[in-house]
XYZ file of C-alpha atoms in Angstrom:
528
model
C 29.924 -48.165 -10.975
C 28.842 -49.008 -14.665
C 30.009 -52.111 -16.184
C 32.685 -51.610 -19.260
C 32.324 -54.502 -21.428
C 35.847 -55.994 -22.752
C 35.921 -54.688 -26.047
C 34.900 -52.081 -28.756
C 34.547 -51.407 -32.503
C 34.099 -48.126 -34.384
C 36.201 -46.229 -31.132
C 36.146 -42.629 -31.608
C 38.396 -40.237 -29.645
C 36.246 -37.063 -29.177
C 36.886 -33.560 -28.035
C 35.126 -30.565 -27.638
C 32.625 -32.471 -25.281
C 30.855 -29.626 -22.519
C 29.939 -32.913 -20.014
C 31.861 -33.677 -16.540
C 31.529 -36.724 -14.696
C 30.080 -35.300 -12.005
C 27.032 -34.117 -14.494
C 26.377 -31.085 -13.329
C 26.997 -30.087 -16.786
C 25.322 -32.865 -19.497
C 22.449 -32.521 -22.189
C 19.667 -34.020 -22.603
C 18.017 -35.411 -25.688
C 14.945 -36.462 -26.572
C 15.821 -39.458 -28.749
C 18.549 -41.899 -29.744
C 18.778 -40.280 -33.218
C 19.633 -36.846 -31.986
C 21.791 -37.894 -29.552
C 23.959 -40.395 -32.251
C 24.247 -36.965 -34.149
C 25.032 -34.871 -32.087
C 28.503 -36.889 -30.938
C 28.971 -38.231 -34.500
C 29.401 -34.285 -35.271
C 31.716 -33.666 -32.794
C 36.053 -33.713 -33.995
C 37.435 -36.542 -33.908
C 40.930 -36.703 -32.521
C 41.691 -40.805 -33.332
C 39.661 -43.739 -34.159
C 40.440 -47.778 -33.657
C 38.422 -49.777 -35.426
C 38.455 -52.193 -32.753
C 40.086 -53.037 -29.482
C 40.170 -54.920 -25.733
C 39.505 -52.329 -23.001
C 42.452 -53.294 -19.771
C 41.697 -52.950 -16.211
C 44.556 -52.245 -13.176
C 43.678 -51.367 -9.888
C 39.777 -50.600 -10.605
C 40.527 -48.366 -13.439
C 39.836 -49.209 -17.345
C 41.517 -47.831 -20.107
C 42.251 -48.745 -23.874
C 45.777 -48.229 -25.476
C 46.647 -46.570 -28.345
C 49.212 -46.002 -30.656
C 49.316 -42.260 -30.562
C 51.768 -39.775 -28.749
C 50.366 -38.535 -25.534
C 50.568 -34.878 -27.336
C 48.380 -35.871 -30.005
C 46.068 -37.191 -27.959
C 46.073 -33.905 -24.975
C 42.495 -32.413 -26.035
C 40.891 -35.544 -25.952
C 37.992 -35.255 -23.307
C 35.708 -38.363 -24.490
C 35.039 -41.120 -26.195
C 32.288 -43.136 -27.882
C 32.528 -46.951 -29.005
C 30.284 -49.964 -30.090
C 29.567 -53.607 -28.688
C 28.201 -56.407 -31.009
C 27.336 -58.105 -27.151
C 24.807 -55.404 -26.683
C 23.351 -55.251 -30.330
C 25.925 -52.791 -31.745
C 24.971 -50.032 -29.020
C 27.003 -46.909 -28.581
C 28.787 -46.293 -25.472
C 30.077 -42.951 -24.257
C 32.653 -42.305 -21.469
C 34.753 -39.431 -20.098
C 38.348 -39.758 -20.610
C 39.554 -39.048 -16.858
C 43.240 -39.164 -17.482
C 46.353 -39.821 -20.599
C 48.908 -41.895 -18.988
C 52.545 -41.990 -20.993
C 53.639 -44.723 -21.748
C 56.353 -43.782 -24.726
C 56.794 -41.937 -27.317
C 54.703 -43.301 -29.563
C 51.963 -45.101 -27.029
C 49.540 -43.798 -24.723
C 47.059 -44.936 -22.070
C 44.094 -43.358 -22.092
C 41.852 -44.228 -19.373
C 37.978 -43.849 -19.205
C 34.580 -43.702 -16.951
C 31.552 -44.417 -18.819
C 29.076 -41.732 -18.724
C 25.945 -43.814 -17.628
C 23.253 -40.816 -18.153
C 24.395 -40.554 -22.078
C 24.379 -44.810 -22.581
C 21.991 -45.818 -20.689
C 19.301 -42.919 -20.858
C 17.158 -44.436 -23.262
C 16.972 -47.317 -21.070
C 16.602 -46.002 -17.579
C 12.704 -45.876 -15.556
C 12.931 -43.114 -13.185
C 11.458 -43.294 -10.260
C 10.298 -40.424 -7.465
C 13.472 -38.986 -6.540
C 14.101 -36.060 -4.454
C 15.006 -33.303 -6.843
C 16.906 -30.463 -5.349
C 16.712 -27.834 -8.605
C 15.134 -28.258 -11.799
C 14.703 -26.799 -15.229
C 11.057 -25.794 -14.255
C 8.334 -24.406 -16.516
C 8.268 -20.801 -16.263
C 5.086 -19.167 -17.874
C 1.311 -20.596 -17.974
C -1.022 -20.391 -21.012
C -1.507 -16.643 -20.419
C 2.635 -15.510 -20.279
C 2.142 -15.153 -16.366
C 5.352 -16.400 -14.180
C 4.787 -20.129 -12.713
C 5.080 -19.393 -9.634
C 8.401 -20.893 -7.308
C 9.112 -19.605 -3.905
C 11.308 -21.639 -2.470
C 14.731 -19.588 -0.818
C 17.494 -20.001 -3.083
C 19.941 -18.251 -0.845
C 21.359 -16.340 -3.400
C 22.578 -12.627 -3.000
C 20.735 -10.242 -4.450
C 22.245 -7.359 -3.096
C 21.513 -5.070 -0.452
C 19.103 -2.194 -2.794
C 15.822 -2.357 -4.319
C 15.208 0.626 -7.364
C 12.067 1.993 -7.340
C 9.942 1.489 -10.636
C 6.758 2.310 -10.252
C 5.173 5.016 -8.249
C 1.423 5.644 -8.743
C -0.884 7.863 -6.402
C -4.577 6.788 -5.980
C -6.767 9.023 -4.628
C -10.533 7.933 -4.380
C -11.925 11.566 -5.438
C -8.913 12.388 -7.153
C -8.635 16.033 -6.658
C -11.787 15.948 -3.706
C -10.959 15.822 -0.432
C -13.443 16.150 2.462
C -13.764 18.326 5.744
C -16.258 16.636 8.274
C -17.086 18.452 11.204
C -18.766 16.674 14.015
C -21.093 18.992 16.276
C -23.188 18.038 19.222
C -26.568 19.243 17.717
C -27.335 20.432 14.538
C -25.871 24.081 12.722
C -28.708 24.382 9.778
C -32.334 24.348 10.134
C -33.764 23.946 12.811
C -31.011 25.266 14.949
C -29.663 23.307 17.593
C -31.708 20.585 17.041
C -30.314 16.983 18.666
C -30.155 14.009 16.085
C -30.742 10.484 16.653
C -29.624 8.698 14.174
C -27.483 5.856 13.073
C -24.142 5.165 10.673
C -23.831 1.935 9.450
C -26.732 0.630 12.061
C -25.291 1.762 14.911
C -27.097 4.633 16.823
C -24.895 7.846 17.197
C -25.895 11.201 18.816
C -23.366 13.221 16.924
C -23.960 15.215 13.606
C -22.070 15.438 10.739
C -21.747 17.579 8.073
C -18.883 16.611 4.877
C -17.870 19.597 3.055
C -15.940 18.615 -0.133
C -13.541 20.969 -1.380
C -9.900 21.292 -3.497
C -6.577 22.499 -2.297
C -6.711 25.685 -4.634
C -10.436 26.248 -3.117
C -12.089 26.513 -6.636
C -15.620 24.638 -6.587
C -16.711 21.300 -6.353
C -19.745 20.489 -8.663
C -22.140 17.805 -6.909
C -25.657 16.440 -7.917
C -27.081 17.709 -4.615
C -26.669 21.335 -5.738
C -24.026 24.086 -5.281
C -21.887 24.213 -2.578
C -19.852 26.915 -0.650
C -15.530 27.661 -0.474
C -13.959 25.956 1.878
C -12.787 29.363 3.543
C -16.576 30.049 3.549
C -17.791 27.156 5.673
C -14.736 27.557 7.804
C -15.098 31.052 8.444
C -18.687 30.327 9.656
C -17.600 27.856 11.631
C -15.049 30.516 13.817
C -17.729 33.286 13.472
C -21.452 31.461 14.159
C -22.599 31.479 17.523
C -24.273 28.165 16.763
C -20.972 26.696 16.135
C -19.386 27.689 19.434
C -19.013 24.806 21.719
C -20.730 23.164 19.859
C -18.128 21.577 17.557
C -16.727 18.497 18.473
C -14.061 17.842 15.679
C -13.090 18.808 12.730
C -10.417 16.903 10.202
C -10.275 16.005 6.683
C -10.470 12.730 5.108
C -9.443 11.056 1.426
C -13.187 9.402 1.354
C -16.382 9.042 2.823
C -18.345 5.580 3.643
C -20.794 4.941 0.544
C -18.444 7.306 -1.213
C -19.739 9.407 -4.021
C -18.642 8.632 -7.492
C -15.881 10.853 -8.785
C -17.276 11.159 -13.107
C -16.853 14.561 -15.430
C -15.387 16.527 -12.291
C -18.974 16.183 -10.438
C -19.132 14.160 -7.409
C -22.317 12.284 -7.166
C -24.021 11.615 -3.890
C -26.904 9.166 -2.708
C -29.373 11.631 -1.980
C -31.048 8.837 1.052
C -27.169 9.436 2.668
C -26.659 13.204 2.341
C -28.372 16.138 1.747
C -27.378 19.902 1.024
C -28.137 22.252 3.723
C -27.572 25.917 4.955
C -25.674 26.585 8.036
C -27.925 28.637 10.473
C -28.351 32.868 9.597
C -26.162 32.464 6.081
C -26.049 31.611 3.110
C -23.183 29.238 3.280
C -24.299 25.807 1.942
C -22.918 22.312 3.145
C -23.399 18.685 3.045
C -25.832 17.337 6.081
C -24.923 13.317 6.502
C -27.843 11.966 7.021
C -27.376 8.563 7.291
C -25.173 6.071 5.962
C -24.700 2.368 5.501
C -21.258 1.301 4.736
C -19.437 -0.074 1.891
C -16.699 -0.813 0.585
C -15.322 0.175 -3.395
C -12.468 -1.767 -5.264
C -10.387 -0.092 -7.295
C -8.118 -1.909 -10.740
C -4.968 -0.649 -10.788
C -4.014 -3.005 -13.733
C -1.670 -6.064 -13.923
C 0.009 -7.106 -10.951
C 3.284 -7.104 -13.048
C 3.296 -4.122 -14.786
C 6.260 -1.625 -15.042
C 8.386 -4.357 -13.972
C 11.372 -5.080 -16.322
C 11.303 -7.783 -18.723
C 12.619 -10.597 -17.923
C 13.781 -14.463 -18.799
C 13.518 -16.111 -15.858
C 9.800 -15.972 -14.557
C 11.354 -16.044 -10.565
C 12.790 -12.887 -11.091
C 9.534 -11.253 -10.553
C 9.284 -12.983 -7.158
C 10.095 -12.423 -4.032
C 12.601 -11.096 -3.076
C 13.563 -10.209 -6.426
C 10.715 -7.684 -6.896
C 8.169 -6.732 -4.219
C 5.183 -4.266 -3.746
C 4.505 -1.486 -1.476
C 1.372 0.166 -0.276
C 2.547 3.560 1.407
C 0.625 6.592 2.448
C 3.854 9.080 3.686
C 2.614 9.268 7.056
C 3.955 6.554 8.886
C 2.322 3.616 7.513
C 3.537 1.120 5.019
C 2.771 -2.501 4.006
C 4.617 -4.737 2.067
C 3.231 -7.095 -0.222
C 4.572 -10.296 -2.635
C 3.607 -10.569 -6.243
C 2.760 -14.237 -6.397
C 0.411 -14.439 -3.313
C -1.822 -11.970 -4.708
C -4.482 -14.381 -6.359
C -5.538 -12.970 -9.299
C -3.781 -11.036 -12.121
C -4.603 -7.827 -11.766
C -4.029 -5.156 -8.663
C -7.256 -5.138 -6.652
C -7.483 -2.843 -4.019
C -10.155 -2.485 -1.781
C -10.826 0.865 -0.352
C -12.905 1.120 2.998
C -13.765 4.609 4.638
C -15.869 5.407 7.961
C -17.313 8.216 10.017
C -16.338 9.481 13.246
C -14.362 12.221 15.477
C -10.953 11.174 13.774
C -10.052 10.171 9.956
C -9.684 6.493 9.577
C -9.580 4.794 5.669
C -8.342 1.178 5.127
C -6.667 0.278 1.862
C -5.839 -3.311 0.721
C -5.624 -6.202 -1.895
C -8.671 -7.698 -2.165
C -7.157 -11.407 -3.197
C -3.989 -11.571 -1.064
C -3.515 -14.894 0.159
C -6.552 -16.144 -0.371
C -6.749 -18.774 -3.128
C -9.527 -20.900 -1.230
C -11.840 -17.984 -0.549
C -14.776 -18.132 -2.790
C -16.761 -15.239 -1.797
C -16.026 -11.438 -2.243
C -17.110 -10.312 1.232
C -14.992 -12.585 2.875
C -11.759 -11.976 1.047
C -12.361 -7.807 1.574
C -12.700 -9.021 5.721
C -10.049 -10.936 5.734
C -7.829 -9.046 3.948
C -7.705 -6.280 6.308
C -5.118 -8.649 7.904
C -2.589 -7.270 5.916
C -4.462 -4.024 5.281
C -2.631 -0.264 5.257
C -4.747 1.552 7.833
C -4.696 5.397 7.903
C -5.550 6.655 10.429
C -3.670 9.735 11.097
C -5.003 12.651 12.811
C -5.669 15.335 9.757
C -7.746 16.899 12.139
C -8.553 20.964 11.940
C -7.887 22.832 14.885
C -11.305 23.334 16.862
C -11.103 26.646 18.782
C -13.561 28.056 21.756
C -14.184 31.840 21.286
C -14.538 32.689 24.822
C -16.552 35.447 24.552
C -18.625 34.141 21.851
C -18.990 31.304 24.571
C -19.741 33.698 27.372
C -22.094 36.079 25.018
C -23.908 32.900 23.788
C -24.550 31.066 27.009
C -25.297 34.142 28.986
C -27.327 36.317 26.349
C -30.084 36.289 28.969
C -28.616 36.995 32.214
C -26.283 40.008 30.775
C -29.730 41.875 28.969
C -31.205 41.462 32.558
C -28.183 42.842 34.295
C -28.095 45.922 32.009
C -32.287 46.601 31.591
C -32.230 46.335 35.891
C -29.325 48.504 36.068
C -30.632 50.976 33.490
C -34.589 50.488 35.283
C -33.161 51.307 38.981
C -30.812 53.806 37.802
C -34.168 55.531 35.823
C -36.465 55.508 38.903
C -33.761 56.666 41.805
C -33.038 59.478 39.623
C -36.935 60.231 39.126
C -37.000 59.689 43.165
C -34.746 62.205 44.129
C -35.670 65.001 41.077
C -38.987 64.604 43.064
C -37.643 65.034 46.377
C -35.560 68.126 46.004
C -38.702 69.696 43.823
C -40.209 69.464 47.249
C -37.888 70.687 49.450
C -37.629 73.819 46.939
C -41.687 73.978 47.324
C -41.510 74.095 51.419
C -38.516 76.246 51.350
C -35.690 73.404 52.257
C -32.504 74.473 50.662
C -30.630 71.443 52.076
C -33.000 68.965 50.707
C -33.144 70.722 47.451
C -29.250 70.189 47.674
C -28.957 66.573 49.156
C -31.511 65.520 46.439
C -29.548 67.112 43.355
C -26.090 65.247 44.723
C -28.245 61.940 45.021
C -29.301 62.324 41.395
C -25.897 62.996 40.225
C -24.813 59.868 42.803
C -27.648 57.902 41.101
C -26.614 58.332 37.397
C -23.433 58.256 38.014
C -23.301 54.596 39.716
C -25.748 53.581 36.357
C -22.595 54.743 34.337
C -20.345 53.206 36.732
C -22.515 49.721 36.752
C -22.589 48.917 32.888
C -19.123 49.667 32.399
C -18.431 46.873 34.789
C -20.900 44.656 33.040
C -18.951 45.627 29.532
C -15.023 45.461 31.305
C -16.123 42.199 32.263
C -16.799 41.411 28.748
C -14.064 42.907 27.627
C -11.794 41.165 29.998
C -13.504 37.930 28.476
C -12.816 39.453 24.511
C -8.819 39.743 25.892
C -8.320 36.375 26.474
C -6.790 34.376 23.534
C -9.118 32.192 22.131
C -8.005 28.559 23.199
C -7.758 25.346 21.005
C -9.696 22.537 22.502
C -8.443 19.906 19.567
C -5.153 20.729 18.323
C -4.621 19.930 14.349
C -2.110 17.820 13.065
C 0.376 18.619 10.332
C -2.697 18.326 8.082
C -1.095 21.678 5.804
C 2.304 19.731 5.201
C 0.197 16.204 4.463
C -1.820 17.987 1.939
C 0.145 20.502 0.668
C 2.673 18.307 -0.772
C -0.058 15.950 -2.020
C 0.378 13.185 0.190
C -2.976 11.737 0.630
C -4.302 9.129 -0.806
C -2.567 5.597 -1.061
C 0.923 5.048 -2.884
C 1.616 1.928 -5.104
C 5.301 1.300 -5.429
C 6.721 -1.379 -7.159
C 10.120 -2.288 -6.555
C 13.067 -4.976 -8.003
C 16.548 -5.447 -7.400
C 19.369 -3.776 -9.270
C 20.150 -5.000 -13.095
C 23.483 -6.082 -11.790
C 22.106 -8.785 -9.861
C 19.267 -9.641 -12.211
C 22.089 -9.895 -15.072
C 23.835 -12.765 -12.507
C 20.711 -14.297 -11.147
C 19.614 -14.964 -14.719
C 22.752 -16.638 -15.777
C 22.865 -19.023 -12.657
C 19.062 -19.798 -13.271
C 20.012 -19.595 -16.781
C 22.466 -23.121 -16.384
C 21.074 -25.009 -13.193
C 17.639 -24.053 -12.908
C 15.303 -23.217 -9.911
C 15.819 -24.483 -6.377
C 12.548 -27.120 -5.424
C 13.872 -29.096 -2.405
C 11.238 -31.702 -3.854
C 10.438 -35.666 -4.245
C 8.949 -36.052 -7.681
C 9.561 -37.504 -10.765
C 12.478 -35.226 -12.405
C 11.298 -32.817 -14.899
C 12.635 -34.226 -18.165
């Protein structure tokens, strides 16, 4: 406890004062002079000009000759001490005790931050909340994470929704085959994405959901219905397909400028499909990489607000969604630069896979660029969903194709034998009619008619068993996903959403931050 001295001149009985003696509530100020003002303004209920303070039982008051109802708002008091070079004093009053009619006690505490402030040397304290700074040179929130454990209700509302799409209105169909579909037919490739050796080729087909054209600097391309109708119809394709699916991007993705997608011709090249005219995209070799994309300040679309926390965690958050089951969540102040970096990754191969994430996210002691886009695939929204396109095998197609050979054979032997037995027994019964045989001239006309017959009778078998073949349904070897609904309602892509808590809670939040501060749980010098 503060030591009262005995006495005081210039007493002044205050009210009006906002201070407790617990200080949670008090002011600061940064000099003597504004402090002497500001209580010398304040109403003055009663002044002494001078008086001995009294002290029972612990407790030190000063009486005066004033009714204890003129004296009820009292709340504080200020004096002077010629012992202590005429300094001011300030106290709370803590209780008016009756004594009659015309006296009353009023008893005091001195308020030791207001007198001795000017004189105290802080020292490393632990400081459990604080008026922090809120905004750096450049307006951004300083940032402060540490749990308040403060409600801040159960909702989030929505903001910001924004849709990136690396072609914007491109999408691409690969198909995968087992040997090549364009000149020369059939041919086996051995070559390499990203350095490692594959024995697969692919062919990207770029296209738009209402099928119109897609201009490209490798020359003009075919519909979409085109390239897929060859696909179903080409005997080259048959079986020979391995997958088909669409994708949002390609590795070493083309630039998207003036609605004309841009290609590195060493990657890709434009090619015709076997026996049409329906053109494509022939991949023929690509090294990955990976493309960033600016989607602006981190804190954009977010409401204005006072207190810089509010556009923390968990007051606001951010969401990277793509609609199909995958969906990362993300906090404002860990992402290590201002702006929204995201780093888009694609790759090749029997099933869609693109990576999206933020290229500085938790990373504020990794210098170099390639490093931050590995690492960050740590908290990375992988797609990978199956948009694949239904694969079917035409059986007869199948059976036509991989027995061309065999079935001409069957029918030029069939045709050839049929030929020469009835040549055979024409000759026969032309003899027997010469040496006068009637039965042979008879036996060789039924074998002729036998002979042609069982020709008839042996290439309809060879066509019923084609046609038994041309019956059965054609059967899916790679069933599609839901790839229609996906892109039909124009979720592809990645989704940005931003997202903060309700204004009712960001009306209280700011009020309590408002009057006590921020939690920091911290030994420092106090912030003063």
């Amino acid at each position: 406890m503060a030591t009262v001295p005995l006495s005081g001149t210039d007493i002044r009985l205050l009210s009006g004062i906002p201070f407790s003696n617990d200080y949670k509530h008090t002011r600061w100020f940064d000099d003597k002079t504004s402090q002497t003002n500001y209580f010398l303004s304040k109403n003055v209920i009663h002044s002494i000009g001078e008086a001995n303070f009294q002290r029972i039982d612990g407790h030190t008051f000063i009486r005066v000759n004033k009714s204890i109802d003129e004296l009820w708002t009292t709340n504080y008091l200020m004096f002077r001490n010629t012992s202590y070079n005429s300094k001011w004093f300030y106290a709370f009053v803590t209780k008016l005790h009756y004594v009659n009619a015309k006296t009353t006690d009023v008893h005091f505490q001195i308020d030791v931050f207001q007198t001795w402030k000017f004189e105290m040397n802080f020292k490393p304290s632990y400081v459990i909340r604080e008026h922090c700074p809120l905004w750096d040179a450049n307006s951004m929130p300083i940032v402060n994470t540490v749990d308040e454990g403060l409600n801040y209700g159960t909702e989030y509302n929505i903001v910001s929704v924004e849709n990136y799409r690396p072609c914007d209105d491109v999408y691409f169909l690969v198909i995968v085959a087992k040997q090549g579909m364009h000149d020369p037919i059939n041919k086996t490739y051995y070559g390499s994405l990203n350095g490692m050796p594959q024995l697969l080729v692919y062919y990207a087909h770029p296209f738009k959901r209402d099928n119109s054209s897609v201009s490209t600097n490798l020359g003009t391309l075919s519909s979409l219905i085109d390239v897929i109708g060859n696909m179903y119809t080409d005997l080259d394709g048959v079986n020979n397909i391995v997958s088909m699916y669409v994708t949002d991007a390609l590795p070493n993705n083309p630039s998207y400028v003036n609605n004309t997608l841009s290609f590195d011709s060493s990657d890709y090249q434009l090619v015709s499909l076997s026996g049409s005219t329906i053109n494509t995209i022939f991949v023929k070799d690509v090294t990955y990489g990976n493309w960033i994309f600016n989607n602006g300040n981190k804190y954009d679309n977010y409401s204005l607000v006072d207190e810089s926390k509010l556009l923390m965690y968990p007051y606001t958050l951010l969401e990277l969604v793509d609609f199909r089951g995958n969906k990362v969540e993300y906090k404002n102040e860990y992402i290590n630069n201002d702006d929204l970096m995201i780093t888009i990754s694609a790759s090749l191969g029997t099933s869609n896979k693109v990576v999206y994430s933020l290229k500085d996210y938790l990373m504020p002691m990794i210098p170099d660029d390639g490093l931050k886009i590995t690492a960050s695939l740590e908290h990375a929204l992988i797609n990978n969903e199956p948009n694949d396109v239904p694969v079917l095998t035409d059986m007869l197609s199948a059976y036509l194709q991989g027995n061309r050979n065999s079935i001409q054979n069957q029918k030029t032997s069939t045709i050839w034998n049929g030929a020469m037995g009835t040549v055979s027994n024409v000759v026969s019964g032309v003899f027997s009619g010469i040496t006068g045989n009637g039965a042979g001239v008879a036996s060789a006309g039924i074998n002729t008619i036998t002979g042609l017959g069982n020709t008839v009778l042996e290439m309809q078998q060879i066509q019923a068993k084609q046609k038994d073949i041309q019956n059965t349904p054609p059967q899916l070897t790679k069933m599609g996903s839901n790839t229609s609904f996906d892109y039909g309602y124009g979720y592809t892509g990645v989704w940005i959403i931003k997202k903060e808590i309700t204004e009712e809670y960001r009306k209280k939040l700011t009020e309590f931050f408002n009057m006590f501060g921020y939690k920091l749980n911290e030994v420092k010098l106090p912030n003063f």
